[in-house]
Coordinates of C-alpha atoms and ligand atoms in Angstrom, one line a residue:
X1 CA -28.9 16.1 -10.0
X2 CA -27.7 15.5 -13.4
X3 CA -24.6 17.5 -13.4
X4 CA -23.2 17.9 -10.0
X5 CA -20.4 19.7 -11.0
X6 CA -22.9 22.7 -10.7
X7 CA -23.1 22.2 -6.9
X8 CA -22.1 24.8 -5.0
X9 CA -18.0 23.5 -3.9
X10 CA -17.6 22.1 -0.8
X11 CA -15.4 25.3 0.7
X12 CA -15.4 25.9 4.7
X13 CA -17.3 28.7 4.0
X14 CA -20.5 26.4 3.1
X15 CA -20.1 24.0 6.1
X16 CA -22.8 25.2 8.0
X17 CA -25.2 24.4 5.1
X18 CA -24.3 20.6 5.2
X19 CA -27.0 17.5 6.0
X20 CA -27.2 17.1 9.6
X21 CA -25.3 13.5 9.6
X22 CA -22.3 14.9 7.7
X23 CA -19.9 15.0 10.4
X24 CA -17.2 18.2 10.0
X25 CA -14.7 19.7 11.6
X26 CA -15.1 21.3 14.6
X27 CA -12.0 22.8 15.3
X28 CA -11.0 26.3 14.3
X29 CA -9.6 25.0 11.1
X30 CA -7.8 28.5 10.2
X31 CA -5.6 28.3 13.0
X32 CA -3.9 24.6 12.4
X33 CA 0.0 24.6 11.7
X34 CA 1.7 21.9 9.4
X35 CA 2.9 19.6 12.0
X36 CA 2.8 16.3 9.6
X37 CA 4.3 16.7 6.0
X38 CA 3.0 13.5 4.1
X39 CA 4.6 12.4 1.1
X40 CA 1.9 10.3 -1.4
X41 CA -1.3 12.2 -1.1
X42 CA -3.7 9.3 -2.5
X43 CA -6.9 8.0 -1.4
X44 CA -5.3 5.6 1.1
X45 CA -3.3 8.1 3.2
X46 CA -6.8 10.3 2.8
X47 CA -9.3 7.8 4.3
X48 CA -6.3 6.2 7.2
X49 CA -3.8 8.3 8.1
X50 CA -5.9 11.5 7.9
X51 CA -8.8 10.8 9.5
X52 CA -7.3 9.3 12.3
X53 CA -5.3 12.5 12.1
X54 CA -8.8 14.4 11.9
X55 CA -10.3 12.6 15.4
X56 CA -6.7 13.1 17.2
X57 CA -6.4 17.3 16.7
X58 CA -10.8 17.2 17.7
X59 CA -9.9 15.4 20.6
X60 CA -6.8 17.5 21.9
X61 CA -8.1 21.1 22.0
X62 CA -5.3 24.0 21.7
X63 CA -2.8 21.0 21.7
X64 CA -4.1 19.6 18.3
X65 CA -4.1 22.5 16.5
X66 CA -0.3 21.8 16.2
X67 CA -0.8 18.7 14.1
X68 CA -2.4 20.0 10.9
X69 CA -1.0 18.1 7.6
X70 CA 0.9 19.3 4.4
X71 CA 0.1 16.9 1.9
X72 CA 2.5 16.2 -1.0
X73 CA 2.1 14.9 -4.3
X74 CA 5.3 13.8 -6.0
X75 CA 4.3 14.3 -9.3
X76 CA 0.8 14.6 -10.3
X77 CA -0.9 17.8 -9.9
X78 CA -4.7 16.2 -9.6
X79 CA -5.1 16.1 -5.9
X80 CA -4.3 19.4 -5.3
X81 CA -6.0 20.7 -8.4
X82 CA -9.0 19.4 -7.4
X83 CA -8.7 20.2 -3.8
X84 CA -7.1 23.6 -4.4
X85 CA -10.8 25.2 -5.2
X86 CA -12.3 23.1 -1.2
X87 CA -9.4 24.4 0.5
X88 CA -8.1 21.3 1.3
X89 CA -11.4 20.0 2.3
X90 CA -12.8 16.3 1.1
X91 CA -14.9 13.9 2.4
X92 CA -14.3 10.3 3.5
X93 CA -17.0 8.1 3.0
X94 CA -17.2 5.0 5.0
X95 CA -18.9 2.0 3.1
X96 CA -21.0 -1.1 4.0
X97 CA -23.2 -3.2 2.1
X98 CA -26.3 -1.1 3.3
X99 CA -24.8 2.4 5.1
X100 CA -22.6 5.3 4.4
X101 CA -21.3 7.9 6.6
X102 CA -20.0 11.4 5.4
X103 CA -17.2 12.6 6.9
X104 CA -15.4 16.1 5.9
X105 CA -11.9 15.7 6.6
X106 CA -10.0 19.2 7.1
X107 CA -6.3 17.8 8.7
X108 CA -5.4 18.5 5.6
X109 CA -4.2 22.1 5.1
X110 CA -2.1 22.1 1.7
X111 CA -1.5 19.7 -0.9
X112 CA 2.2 20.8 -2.8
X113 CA 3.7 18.9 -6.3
X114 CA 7.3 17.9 -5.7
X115 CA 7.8 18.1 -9.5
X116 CA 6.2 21.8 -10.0
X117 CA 7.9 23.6 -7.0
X118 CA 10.7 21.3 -5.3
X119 CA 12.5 23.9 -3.2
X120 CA 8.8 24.8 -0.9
X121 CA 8.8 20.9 -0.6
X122 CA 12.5 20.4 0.8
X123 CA 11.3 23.7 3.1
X124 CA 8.5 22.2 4.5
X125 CA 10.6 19.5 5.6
X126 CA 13.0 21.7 6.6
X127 CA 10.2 23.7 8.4
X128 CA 10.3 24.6 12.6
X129 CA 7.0 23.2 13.0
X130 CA 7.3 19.9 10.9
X131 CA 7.7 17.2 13.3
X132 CA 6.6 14.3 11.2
X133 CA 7.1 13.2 7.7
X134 CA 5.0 10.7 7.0
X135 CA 5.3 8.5 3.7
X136 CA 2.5 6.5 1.6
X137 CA 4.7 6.6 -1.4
X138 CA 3.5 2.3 -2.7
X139 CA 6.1 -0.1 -2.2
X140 CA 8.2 0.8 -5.4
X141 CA 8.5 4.1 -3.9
X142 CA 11.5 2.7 -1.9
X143 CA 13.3 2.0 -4.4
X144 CA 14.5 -1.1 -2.7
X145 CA 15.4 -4.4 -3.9
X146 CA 11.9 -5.9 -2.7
X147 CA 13.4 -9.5 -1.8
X148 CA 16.0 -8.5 0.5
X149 CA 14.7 -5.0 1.6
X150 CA 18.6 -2.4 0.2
X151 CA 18.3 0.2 -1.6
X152 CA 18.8 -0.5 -5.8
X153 CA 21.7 1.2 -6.0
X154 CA 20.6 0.4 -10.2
X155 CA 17.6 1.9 -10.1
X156 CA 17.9 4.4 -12.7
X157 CA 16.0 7.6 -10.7
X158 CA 18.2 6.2 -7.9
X159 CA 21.2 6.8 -9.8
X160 CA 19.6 10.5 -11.2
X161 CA 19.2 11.5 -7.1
X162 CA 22.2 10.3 -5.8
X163 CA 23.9 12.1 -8.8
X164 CA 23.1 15.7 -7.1
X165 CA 21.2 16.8 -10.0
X166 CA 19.4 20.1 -8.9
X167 CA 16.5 18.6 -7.7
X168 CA 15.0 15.0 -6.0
X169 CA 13.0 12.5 -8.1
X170 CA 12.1 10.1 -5.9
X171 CA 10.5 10.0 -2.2
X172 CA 13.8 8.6 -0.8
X173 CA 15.7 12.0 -2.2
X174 CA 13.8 14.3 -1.0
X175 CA 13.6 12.7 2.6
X176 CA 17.3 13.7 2.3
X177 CA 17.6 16.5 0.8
X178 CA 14.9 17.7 3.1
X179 CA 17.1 16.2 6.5
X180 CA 20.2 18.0 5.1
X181 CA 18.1 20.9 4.8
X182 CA 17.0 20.4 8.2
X183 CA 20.2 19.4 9.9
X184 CA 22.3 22.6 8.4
X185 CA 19.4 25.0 9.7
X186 CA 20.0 23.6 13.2
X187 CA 16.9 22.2 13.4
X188 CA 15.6 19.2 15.5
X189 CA 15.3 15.9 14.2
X190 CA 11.7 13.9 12.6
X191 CA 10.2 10.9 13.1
X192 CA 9.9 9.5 9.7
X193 CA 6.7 7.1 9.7
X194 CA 6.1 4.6 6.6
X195 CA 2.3 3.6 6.2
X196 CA 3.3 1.5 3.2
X197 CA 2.7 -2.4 2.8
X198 CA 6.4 -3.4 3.0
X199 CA 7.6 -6.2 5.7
X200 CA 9.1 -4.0 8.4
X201 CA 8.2 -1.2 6.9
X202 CA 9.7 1.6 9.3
X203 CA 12.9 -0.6 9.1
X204 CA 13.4 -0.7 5.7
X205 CA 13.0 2.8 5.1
X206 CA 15.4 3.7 7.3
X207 CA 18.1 1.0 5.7
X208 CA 17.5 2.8 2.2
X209 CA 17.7 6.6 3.3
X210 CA 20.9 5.6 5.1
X211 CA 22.4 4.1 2.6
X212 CA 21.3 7.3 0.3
X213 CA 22.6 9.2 2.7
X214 CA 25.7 7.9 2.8
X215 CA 26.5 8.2 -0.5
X216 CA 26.0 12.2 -0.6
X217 CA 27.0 13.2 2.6
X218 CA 28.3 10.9 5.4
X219 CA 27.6 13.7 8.2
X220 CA 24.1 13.5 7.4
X221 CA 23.8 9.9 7.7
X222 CA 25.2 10.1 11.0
X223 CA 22.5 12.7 12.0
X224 CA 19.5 11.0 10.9
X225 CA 20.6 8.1 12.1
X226 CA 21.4 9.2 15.6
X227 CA 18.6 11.6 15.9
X228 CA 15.1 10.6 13.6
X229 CA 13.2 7.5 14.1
X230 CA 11.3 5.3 11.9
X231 CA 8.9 3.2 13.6
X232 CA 7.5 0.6 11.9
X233 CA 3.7 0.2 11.4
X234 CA 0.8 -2.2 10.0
X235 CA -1.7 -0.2 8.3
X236 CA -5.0 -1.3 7.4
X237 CA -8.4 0.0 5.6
X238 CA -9.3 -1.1 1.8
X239 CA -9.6 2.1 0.3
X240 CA -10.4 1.7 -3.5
X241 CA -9.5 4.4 -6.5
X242 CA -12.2 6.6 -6.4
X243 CA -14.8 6.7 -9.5
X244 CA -16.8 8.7 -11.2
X245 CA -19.8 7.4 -9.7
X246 CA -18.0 8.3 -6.3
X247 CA -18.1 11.3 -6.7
X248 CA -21.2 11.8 -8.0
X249 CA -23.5 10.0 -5.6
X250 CA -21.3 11.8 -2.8
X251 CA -21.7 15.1 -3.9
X252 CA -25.4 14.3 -4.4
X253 CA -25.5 13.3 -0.4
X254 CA -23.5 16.7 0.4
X255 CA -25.6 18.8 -2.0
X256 CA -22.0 20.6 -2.6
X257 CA -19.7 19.4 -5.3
X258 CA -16.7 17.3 -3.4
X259 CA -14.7 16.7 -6.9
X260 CA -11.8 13.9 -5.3
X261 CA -13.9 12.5 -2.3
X262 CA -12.4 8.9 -1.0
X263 CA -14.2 5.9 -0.3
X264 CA -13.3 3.2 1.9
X265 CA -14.5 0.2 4.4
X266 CA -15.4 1.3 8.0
X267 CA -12.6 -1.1 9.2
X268 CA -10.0 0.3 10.6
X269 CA -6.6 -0.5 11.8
X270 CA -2.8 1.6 12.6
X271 CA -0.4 -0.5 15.1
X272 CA 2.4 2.1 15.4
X273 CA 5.7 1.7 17.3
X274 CA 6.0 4.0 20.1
X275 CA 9.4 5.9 18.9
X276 CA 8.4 9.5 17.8
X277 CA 11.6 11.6 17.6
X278 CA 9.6 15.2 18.3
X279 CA 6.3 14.1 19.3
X280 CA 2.8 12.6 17.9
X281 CA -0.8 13.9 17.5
X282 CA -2.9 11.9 20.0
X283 CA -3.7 9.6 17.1
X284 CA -5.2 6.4 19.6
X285 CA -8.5 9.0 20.0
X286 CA -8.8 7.7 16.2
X287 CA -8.0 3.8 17.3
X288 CA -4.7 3.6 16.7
X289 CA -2.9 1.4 18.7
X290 CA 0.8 1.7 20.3
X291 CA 3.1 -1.0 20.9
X292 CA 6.9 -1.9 21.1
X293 CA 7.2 -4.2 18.5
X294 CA 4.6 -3.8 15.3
X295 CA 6.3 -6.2 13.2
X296 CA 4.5 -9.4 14.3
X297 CA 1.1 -7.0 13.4
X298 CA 2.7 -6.4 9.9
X299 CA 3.3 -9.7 9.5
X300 CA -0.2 -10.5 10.5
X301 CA -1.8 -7.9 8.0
X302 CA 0.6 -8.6 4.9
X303 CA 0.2 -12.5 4.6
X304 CA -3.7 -12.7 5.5
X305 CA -5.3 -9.9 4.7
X306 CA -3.0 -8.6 1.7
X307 CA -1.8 -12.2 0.5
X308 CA -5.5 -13.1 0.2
X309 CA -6.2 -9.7 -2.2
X310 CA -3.4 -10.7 -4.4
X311 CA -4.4 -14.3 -4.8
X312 CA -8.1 -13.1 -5.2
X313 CA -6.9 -10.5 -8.0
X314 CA -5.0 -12.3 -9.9
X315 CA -7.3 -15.5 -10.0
X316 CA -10.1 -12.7 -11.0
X317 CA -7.9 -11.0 -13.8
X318 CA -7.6 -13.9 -15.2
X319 CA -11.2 -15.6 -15.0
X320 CA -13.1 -12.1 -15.8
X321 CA -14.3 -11.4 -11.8
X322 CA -13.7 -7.4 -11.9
X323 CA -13.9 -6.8 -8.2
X324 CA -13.1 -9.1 -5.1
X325 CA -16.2 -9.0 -3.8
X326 CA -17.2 -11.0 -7.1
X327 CA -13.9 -13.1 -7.0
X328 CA -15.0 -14.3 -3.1
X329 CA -18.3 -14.8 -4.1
X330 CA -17.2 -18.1 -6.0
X331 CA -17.6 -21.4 -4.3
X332 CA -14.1 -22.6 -4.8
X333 CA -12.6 -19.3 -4.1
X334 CA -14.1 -18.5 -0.9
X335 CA -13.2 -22.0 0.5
X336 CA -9.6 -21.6 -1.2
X337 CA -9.2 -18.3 0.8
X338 CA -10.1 -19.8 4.1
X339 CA -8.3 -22.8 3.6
X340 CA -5.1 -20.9 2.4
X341 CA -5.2 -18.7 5.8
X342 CA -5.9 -21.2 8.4
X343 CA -3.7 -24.3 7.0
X344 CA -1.2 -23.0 5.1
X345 CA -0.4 -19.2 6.4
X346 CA -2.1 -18.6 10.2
X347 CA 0.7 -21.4 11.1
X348 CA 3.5 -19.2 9.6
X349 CA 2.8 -16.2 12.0
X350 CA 4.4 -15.3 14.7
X351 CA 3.6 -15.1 18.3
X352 CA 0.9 -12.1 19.1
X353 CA 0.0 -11.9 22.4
X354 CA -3.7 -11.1 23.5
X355 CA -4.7 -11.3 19.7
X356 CA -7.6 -14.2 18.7
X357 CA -5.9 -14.8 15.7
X358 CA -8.5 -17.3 14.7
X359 CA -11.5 -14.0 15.0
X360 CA -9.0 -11.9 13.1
X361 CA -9.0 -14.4 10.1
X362 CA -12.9 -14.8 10.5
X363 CA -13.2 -11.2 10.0
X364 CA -11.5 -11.2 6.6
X365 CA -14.0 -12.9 4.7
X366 CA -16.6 -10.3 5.4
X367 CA -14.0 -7.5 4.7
X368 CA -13.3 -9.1 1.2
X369 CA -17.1 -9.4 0.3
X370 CA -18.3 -5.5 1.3
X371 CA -19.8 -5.1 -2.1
X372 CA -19.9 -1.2 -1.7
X373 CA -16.1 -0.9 -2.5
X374 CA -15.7 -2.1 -5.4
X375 CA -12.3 -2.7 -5.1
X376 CA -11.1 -3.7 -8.8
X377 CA -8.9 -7.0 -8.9
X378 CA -6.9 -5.0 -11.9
X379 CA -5.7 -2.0 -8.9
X380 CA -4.7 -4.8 -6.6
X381 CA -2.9 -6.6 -9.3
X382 CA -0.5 -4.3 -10.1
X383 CA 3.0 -4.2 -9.1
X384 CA 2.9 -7.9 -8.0
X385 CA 7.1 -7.8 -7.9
X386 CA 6.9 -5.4 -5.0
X387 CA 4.1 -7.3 -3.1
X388 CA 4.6 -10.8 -3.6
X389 CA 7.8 -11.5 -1.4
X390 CA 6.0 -10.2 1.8
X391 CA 2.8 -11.5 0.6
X392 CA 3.4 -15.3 -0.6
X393 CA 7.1 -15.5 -0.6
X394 CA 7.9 -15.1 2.9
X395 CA 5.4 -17.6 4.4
X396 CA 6.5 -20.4 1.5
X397 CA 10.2 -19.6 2.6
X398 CA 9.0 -20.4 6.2
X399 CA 6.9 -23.6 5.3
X400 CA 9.7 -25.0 3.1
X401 CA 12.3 -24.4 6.0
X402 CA 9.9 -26.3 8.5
X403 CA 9.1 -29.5 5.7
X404 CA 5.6 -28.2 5.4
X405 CA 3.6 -28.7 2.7
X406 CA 2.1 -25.5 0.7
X407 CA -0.3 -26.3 -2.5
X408 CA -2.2 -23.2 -2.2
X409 CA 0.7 -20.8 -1.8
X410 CA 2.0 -21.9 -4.7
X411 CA -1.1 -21.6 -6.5
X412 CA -1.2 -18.1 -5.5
X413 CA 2.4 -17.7 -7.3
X414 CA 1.4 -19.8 -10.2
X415 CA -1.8 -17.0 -10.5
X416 CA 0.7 -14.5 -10.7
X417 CA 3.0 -16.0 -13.1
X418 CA -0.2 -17.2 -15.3
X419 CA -1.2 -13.1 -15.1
X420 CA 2.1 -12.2 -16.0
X421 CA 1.5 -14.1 -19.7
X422 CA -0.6 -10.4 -20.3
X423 CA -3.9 -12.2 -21.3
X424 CA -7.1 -13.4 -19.4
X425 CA -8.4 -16.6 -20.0
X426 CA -11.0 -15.5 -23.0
X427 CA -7.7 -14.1 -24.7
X428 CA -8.4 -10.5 -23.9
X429 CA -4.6 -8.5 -23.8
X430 CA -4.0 -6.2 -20.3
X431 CA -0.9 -4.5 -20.0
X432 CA 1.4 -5.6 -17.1
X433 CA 2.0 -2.7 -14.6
X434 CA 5.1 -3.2 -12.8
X435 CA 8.7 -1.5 -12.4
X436 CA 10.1 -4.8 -13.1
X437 CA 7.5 -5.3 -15.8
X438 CA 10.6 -5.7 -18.3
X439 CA 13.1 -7.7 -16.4
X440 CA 10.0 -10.1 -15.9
X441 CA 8.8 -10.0 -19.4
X442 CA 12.7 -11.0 -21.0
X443 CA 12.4 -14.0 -17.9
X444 CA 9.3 -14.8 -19.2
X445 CA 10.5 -14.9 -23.1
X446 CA 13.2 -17.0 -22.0
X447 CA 10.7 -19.3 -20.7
X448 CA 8.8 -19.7 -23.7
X449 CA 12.1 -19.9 -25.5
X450 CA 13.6 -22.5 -23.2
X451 CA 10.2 -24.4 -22.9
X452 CA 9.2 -24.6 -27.1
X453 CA 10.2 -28.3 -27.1
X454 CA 9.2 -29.5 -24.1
X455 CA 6.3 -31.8 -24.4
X456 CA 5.6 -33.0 -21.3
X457 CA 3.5 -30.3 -19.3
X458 CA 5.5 -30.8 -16.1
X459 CA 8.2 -30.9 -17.2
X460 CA 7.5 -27.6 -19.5
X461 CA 6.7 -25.9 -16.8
X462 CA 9.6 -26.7 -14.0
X463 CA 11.7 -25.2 -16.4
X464 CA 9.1 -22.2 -16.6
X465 CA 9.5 -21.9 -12.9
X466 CA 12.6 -22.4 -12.6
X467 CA 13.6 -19.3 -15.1
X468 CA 11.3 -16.9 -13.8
X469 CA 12.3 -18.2 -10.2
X470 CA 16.2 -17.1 -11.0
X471 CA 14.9 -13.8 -10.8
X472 CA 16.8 -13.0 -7.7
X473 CA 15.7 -9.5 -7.0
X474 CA 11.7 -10.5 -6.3
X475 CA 12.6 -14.4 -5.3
X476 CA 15.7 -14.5 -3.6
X477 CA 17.2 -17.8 -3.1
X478 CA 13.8 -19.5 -4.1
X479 CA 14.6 -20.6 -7.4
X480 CA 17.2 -22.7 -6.5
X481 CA 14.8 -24.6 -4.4
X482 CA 13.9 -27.8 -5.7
X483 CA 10.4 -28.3 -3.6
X484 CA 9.6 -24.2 -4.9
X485 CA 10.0 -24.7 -8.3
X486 CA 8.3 -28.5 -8.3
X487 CA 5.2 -27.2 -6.4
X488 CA 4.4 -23.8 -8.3
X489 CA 4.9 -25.9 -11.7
X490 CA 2.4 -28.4 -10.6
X491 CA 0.0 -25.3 -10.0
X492 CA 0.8 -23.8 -13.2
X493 CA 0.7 -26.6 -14.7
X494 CA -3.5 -26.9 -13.1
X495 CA -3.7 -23.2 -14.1
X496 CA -3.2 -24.0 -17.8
X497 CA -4.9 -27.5 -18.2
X498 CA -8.0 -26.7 -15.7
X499 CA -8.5 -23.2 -15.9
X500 CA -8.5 -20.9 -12.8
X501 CA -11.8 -22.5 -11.4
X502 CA -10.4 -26.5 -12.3
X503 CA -7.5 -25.9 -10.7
X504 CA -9.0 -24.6 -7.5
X505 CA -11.3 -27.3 -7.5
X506 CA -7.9 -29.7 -7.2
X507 CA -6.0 -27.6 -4.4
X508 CA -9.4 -27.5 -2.6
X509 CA -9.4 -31.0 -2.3
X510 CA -5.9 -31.2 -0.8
X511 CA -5.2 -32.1 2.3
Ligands
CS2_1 C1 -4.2 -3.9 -1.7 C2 -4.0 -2.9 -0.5 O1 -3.8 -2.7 -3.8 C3 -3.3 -3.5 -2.9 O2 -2.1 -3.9 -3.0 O3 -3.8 -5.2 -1.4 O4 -4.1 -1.6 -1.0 C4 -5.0 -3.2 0.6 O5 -6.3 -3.0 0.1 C5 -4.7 -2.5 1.8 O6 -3.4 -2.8 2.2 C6 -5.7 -2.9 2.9 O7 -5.3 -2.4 4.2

């Protein structure tokens, strides 16, 4: 089919006519109520969250019916104009080097745009049968300082919400505006559930919403914080942007034309605290796991499997690897990887019972080579400032404090410093995507300022380090250590003599 946007749409009225191995829903769709309201309706909370969502409300009869989701999109209006036309309808397709599965996904009943209609969001918050409010919002989305976790009482959209003006910005103020909303109906309370990459993730959103809340109305914070949870959670499935060629080849499989379908690995993992304010959809029919205490799993997920993608992206940015799965098909990457996890990180973790952590890190390398994703090193590469503390930072901070040495660590920083110059090693320009892209960039300026007459390459780039270091907000107290700023300079300094492949070569001969 050349042009498949002539398909018939994929609708609910044109599910019977699907390929026999397309699984659907089969649920009476048409009676689900909004029991979930998810802010951050991308691809990732469309092929995790929502299919898990999907296999709890099959599996619960009547029961499930209560746990349809209300998608919302702060901003941009593509995800609901493209799913407007499918009623909500999309399909997941779960990727392997040589299978696919079709899924059609219908959790999702409504997709809203904060922007376009802010008072139907802050009601669907404020709704009787909303019970969850779920977020997938990126780690900016917090609006936190990312090294120590507070809200950025600086942050300029911050400032704008906090200020009253007539209607939220950002995630954080509609969360409250929502609760107040909520609280002065005489409503009951929400669990509020972060699925983002952040170290303690449930944690830290309730620290910022607090502290918003606060600020505009100390009666409020007292409710949520009495009344709503926030467990944390580790979250895991590599779900790339989806392309053009997505969407093509899926609505080729469908024979109907699916035009925002998502793609993603057939891994899949949710370790969720067990503190729901007002119930939960029977989401462990979907494999999610409940526990007391998810942080050691965060933990677990954030420094191997997420640490890995941003040292693989930034090392392929900069040699010309588009995807990971080209960027761990190098020699000198893929033993840099395994070698980073089991010397220099696996002994960072903390205790996790009944876990082979040593079968967990084996499975990585598999994960990071499915070569059906296409996961681009440039996606992963972007907002570094948010990522890197949990990342990389944390597990240095830990090996420092025990006198442990950590060449490859530091060679992961030194990537991202080295990507932060905004030019690949043939010389061709990217632009650097980052909320702190310009507080970086005037650190970075300094540097070359500060470094101009330094010959010695060492020496030139300790002080490089050292400047970009002082930036307190992404490395905390870091910069002012000695061993930090000594080892990432060395790696730099490998980075700029050797190239990213020379100066893998070296840290792969380390001990
Ligand atoms: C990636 C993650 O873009 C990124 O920052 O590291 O989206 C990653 O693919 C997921 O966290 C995997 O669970």
């Amino acid at each position: 089919m050349s042009d498949i946007t002539q398909l018939p749409r994929l609708h609910p009225d044109r599910l019977g006519a699907l390929p026999a191995v397309v699984r659907r829903p089969s649920y009476p769709r048409e009676r689900l109520r909004a029991g979930i309201v998810h802010l951050g309706v991308g691809a990732f909370h469309r092929g995790h969250q929502a299919e898990i969502t999907e296999a709890a409300i099959e599996a619960a009869g009547e029961r499930g019916l209560q746990w349809g989701i209300v998608g919302v999109s702060l901003r941009r209006p593509d995800t609901r104009d493209a799913l407007k036309a499918q009623d909500g309808l999309y399909t997941l397709s779960l990727r392997s080097a040589d299978a696919e599965q079709l899924r059609v996904i219908g959790a999702l009943i409504d997709v809203l745009v904060a922007e376009e209609d802010p008072e139907v969001v802050l009601d669907r918050i404020a709704h009787r049968d909303t019970r969850i409010v779920s977020l997938t919002v990126t780690e900016k989305g917090y609006c936190h300082d990312p090294a120590t976790g507070a809200l950025n009482r600086e942050d300029r959209v911050i400032v704008e919400d906090l200020c009253g003006s007539a209607h939220p910005v950002t995630a954080i103020g509609y969360l409250a505006r929502g609760l107040q909303r909520r609280m002065e109906r005489g409503l009951g309370p929400v669990t509020l559930l972060s699925c983002d990459n952040l170290a303690s993730n449930g944690d830290t959103l309730r620290g910022v919403l607090l502290a918003f809340c606060a600020e505009i109305d100390p009666a409020l914070r007292d409710w949520v914080a009495a009344r709503c949870t926030f467990p944390n959670s580790m979250v895991d499935r590599i779900v790339p942007k989806t392309t053009a060629d997505d969407i093509a080849r899926v609505s080729g499989a469908l024979g109907r034309y699916d035009a925002w379908p998502v793609v993603g690995e057939p891994f899949f993992q949710w370790v969720i605290e067990e503190r729901f304010a007002a119930g939960r959809p029977d989401w462990e029919a979907g494999g999610a796991q409940f526990v007391a205490d998810a942080k050691p799993f965060e933990v677990l997920k954030h420094r191997l499997v997420n640490g890995s993608q941003s040292m693989m992206a930034y090392m392929g940015v900069l040699a010309g690897w588009p995807t990971t799965d080209r960027v761990i098909a190098q020699p000198a990457v893929r033993t840099f990887i395994s070698d980073t996890m089991a010397r220099e990180t696996q002994p960072t973790l903390p205790p996790l019972p009944g876990l082979d952590v040593d079968a967990y890190r084996a499975s990585l390398l598999p994960r990071f080579t499915n070569p059906a994703l296409g996961h681009r090193t440039r996606q992963i590469a972007m907002d570094g400032s948010q990522k890197i503390p949990q990342r990389l930072l944390a597990p240095i901070r830990e090996r420092i404090a025990a006198g442990l040495p950590f060449p490859r660590l530091a060679l992961g920083v030194a990537a991202w410093l080295h990507f932060l110059r905004g030019y690949d090693e043939s010389g061709n320009a990217f632009p650097i995507e980052d909320p702190l892209a310009q507080p970086l960039a005037a650190a970075m300026a300094q540097a070359a300022r500060d470094t101009e007459k330094l010959f010695d390459a060492h020496a030139r780039e300790r002080t490089r380090v050292r400047i970009i270091a002082g930036f307190a907000p992404v490395f905390g107290d870091l910069g002012q250590s000695h061993e930090f700023v000594d080892t990432v300079a060395t790696q730099l300094e490998a980075l700029c003599a050797h190239g990213v492949t020379g100066a893998l070569t070296r840290v792969n001969q380390t001990t």
